[in-house]
mmCIF file of C-alpha atoms in Angstrom:
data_model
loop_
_atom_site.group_PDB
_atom_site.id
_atom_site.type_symbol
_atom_site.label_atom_id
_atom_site.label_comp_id
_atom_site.label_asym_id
_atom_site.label_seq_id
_atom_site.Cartn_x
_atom_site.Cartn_y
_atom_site.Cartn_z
ATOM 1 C CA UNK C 264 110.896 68.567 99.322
ATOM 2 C CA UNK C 265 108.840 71.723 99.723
ATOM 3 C CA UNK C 266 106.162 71.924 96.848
ATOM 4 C CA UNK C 267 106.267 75.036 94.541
ATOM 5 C CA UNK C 268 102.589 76.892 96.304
ATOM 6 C CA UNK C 269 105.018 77.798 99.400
ATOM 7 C CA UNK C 270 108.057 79.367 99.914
ATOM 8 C CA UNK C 271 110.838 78.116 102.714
ATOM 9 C CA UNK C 272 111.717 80.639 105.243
ATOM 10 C CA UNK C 273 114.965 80.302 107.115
ATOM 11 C CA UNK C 274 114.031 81.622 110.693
ATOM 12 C CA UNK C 275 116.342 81.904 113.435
ATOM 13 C CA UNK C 276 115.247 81.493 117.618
ATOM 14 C CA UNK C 277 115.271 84.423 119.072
ATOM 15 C CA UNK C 278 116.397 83.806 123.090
ATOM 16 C CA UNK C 279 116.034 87.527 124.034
ATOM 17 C CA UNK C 280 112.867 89.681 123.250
ATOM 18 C CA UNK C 281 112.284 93.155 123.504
ATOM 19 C CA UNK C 282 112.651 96.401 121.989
ATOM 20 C CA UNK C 283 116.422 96.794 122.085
ATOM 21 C CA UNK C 284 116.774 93.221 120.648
ATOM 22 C CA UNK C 285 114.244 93.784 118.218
ATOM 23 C CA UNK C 286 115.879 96.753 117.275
ATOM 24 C CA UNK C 287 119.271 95.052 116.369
ATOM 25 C CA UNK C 288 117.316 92.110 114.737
ATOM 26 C CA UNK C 289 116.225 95.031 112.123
ATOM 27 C CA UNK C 290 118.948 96.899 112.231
ATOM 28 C CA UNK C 291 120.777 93.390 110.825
ATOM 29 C CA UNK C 292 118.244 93.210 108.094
ATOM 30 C CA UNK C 293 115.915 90.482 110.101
ATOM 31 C CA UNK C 294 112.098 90.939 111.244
ATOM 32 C CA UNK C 295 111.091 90.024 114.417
ATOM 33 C CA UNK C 296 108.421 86.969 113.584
ATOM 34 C CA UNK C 297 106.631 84.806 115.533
ATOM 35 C CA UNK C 298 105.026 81.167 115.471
ATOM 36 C CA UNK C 299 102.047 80.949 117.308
ATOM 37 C CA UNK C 300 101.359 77.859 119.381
ATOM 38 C CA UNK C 301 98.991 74.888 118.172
ATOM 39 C CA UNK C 302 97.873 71.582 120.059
ATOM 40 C CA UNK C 303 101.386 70.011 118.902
ATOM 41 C CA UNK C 304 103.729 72.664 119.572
ATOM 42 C CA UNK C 305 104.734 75.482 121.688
ATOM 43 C CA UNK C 306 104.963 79.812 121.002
ATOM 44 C CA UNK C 307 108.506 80.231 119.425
ATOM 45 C CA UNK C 308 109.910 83.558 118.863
ATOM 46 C CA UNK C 309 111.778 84.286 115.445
ATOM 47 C CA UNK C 310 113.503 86.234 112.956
ATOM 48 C CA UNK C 311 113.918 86.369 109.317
ATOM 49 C CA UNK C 312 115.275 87.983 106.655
ATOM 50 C CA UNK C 313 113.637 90.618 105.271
ATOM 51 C CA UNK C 314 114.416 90.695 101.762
ATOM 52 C CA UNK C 315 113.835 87.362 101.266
ATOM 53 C CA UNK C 316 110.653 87.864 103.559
ATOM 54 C CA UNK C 317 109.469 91.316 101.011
ATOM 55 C CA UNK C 318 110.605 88.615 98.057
ATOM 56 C CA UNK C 319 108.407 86.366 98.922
ATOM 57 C CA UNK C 320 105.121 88.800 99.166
ATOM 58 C CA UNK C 321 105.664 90.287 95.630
ATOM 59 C CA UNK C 322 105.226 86.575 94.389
ATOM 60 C CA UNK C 323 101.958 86.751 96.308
ATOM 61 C CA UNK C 324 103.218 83.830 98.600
ATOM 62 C CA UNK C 325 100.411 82.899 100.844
ATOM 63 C CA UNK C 326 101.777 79.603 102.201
ATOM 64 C CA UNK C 327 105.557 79.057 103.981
ATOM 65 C CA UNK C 328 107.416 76.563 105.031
ATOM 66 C CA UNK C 329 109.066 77.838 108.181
ATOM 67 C CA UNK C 330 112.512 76.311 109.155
ATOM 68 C CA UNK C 331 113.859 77.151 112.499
ATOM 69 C CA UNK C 332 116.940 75.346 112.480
ATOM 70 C CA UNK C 333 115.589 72.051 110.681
ATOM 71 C CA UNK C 334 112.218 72.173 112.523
ATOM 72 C CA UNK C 335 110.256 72.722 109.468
ATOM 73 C CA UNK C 336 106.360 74.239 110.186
ATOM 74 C CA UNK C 337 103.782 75.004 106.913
ATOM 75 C CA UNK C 338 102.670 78.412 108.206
ATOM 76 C CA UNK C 339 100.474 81.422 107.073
ATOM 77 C CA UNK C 340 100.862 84.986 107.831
ATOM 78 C CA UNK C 341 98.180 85.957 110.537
ATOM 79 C CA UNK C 342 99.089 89.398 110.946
ATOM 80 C CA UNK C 343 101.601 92.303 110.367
ATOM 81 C CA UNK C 344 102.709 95.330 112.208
ATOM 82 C CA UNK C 345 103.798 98.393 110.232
ATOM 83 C CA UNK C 346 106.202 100.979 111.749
ATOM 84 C CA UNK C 347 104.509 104.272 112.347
ATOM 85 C CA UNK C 348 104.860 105.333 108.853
ATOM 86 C CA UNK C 349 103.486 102.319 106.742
ATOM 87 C CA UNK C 350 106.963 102.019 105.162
ATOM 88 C CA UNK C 351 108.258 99.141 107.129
ATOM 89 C CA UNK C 352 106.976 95.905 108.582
ATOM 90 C CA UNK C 353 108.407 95.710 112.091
ATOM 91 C CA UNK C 354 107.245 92.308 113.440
ATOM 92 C CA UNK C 355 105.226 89.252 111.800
ATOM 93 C CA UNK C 356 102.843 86.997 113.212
ATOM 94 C CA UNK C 357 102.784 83.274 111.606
ATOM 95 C CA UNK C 358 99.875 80.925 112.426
ATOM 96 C CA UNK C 359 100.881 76.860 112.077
ATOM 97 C CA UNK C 360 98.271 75.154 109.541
ATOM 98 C CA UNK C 361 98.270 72.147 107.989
ATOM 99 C CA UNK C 362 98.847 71.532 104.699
ATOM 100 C CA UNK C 363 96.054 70.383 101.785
ATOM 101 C CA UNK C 364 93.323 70.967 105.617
ATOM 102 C CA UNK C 365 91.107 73.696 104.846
ATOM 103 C CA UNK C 366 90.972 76.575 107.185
ATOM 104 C CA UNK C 367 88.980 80.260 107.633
ATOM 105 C CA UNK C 368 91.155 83.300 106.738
ATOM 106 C CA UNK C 369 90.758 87.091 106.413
ATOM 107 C CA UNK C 370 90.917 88.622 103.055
ATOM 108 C CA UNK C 371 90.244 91.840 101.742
ATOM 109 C CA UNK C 372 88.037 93.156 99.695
ATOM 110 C CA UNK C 373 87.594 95.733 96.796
ATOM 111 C CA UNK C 374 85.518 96.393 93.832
ATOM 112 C CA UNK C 375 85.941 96.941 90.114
ATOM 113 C CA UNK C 376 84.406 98.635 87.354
ATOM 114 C CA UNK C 377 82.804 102.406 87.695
ATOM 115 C CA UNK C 378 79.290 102.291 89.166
ATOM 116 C CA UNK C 379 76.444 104.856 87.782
ATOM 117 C CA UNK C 380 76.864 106.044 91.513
ATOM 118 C CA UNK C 381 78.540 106.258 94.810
ATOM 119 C CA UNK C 382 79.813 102.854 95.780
ATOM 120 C CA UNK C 383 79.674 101.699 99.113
ATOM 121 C CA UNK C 384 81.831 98.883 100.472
ATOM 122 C CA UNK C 385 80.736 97.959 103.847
ATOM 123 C CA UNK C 386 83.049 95.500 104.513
ATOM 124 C CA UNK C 387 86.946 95.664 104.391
ATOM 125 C CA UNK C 388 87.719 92.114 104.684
ATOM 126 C CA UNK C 389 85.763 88.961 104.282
ATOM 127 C CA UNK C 390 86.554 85.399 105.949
ATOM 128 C CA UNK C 391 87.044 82.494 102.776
ATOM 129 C CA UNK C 392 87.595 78.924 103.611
ATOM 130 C CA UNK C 393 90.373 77.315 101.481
ATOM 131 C CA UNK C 394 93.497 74.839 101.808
ATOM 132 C CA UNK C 395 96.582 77.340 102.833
ATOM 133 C CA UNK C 396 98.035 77.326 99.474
ATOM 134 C CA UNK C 397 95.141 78.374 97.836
ATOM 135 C CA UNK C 398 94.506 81.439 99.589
ATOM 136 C CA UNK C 399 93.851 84.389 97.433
ATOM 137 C CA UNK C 400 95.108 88.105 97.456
ATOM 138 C CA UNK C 401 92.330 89.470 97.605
ATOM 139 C CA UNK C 402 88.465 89.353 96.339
ATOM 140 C CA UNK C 403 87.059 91.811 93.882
ATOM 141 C CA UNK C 404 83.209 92.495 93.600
ATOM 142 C CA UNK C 405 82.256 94.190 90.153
ATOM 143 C CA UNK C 406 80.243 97.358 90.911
ATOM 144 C CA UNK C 407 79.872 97.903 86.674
ATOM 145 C CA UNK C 408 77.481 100.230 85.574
ATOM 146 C CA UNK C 409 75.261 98.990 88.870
ATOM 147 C CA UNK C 410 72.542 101.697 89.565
ATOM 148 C CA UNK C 411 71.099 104.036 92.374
ATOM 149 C CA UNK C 412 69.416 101.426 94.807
ATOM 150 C CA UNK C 413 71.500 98.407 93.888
ATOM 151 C CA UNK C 414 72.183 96.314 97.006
ATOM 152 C CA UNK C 415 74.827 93.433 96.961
ATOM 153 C CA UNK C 416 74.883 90.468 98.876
ATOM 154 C CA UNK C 417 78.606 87.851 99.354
ATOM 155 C CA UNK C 418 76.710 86.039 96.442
ATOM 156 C CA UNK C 419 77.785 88.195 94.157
ATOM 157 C CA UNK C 420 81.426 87.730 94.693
ATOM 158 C CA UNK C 421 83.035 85.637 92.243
ATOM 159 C CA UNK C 422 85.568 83.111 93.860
ATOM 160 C CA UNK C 423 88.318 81.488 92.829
ATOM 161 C CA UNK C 424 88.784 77.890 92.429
ATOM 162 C CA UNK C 425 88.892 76.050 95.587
ATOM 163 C CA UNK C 426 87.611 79.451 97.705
ATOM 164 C CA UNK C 427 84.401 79.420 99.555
ATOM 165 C CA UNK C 428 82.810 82.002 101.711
ATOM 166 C CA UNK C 429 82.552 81.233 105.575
ATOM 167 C CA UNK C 430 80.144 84.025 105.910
ATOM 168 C CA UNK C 431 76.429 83.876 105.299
ATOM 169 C CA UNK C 432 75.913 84.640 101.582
ATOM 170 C CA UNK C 433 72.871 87.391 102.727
ATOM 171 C CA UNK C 434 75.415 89.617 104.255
ATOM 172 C CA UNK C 435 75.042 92.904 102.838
ATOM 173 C CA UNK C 436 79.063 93.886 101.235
ATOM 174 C CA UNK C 437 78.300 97.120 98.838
ATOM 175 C CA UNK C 438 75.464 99.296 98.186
ATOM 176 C CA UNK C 439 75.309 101.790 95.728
ATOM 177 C CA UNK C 440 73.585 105.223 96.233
ATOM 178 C CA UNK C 441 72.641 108.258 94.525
ATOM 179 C CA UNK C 442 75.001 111.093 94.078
ATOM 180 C CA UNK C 443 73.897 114.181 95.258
ATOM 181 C CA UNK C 444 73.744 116.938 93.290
ATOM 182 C CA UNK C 445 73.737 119.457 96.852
ATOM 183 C CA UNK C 446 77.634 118.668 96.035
ATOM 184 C CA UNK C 447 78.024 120.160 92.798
ATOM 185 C CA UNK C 448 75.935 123.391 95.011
ATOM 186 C CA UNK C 449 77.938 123.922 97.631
ATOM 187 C CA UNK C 450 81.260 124.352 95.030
ATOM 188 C CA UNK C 451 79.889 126.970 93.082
ATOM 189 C CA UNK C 452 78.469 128.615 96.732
ATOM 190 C CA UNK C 453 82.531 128.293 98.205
ATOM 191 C CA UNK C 454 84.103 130.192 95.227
ATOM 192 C CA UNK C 455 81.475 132.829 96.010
ATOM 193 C CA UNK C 456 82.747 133.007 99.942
ATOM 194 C CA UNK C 457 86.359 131.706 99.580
ATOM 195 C CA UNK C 458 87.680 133.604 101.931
ATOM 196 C CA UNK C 459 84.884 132.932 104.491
ATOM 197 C CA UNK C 460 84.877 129.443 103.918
ATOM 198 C CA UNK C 461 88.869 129.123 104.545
ATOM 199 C CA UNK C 462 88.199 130.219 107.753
ATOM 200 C CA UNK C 463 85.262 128.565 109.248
ATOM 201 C CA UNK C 464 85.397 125.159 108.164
ATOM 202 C CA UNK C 465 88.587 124.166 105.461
ATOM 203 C CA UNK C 466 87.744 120.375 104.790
ATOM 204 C CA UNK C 467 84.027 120.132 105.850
ATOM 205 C CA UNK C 468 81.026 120.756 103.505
ATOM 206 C CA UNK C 469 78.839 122.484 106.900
ATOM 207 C CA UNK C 470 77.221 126.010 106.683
ATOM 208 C CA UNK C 471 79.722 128.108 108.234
ATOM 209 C CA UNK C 472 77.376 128.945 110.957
ATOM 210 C CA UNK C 473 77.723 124.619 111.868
ATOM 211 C CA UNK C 474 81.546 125.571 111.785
ATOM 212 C CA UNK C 475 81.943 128.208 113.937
ATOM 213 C CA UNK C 476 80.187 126.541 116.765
ATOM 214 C CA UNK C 477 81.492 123.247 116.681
ATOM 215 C CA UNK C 478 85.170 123.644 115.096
ATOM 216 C CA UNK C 479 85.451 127.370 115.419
ATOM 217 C CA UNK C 480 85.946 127.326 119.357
ATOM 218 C CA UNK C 481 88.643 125.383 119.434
ATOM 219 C CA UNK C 482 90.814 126.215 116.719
ATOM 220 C CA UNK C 483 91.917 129.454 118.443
#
């Protein structure tokens, strides 16, 4: 029986591909998936249900046990597509693992804690090695009270148990730098010209002169 780290997915073969079947697939409350191929077996296009699918996220699920019609596959999620809106996932993309082997993922990253300046994260996402079922959300650097200057290298991250980094622990993943105070400026200097301001350059902090000739053309 399935142990308790994973969650078993019913999945269905789907013969026909293509927009208009994809469309019905959602349309009947199923997501277009996909298993990718391995060494041992072949590309096999999917659906499943959705709710249980969504269900199985909020639990923060990392590991399933795919069953297309009693062919049961331990699988991870290598990637989703989003309709155009970010409201719905439209197709999913499962990658065959085995379980208890250790393999590289993508995870992403954020910080924590309020810096005494403007944090930088130069990296989104960060590769970990770790057995499937031990795959984490997510890894969190703490930026706390860090100061002007501060560099931080993937040694700072702390990782949970059984995570390791498969990227070189001298990469560079936040610096923190100074805030300018030319900021605080140019808000006093825009309630002086508001109506200037609105029309040269709306979102930008340039001199209006910088907005008329580079955004200024082609708005009208």
């Amino acid at each position: 029986s399935p142990m308790s780290d994973s969650s078993v997915l019913a999945a269905e073969r789907r013969e026909i591909v293509g927009t208009r079947a994809s469309r019905a697939a959602r349309s009947a409350g199923r997501i277009p998936a996909s298993l990718q191929a391995d060494s041992e077996s072949a590309h096999v296009n999917i659906s499943i249900d959705e709710r249980e699918f969504l269900a199985s996220r909020r639990k923060h699920i990392h590991l399933y046990d795919i069953d297309v019609e009693g062919d049961v596959s331990p699988a991870i999620v290598r990637e989703l597509q989003w309709d155009a809106f970010g409201d719905n996932i439209i197709h999913v993309e499962f990658r065959r693992v085995q379980r208890g082997v250790e393999i590289e993922s993508e995870v992403a990253l954020s910080t924590v804690g309020q810096a005494a300046g403007l944090v930088n994260l130069l990296v989104s996402q960060i590769t970990i090695l770790s057995i499937p079922s031990k795959i984490p959300d997510g890894l969190e650097i703490n930026v706390k009270g860090l100061e002007e200057g501060t560099h931080l290298t993937a040694e700072a991250f702390e990782l949970p148990e059984g995570v390791s980094l498969a990227i070189d622990l001298e990469t560079e993943v936040v610096t923190i730098s100074g805030i300018k105070e030319e900021v605080e400026e140019a808000v006093e200097v825009e309630e002086g010209l508001e109506p200037e301001v609105e029309g040269d350059a709306p979102a930008t902090g340039d001199e209006p002169a910088e907005g008329e000739g580079s955004g200024g053309d082609t708005v009208n």
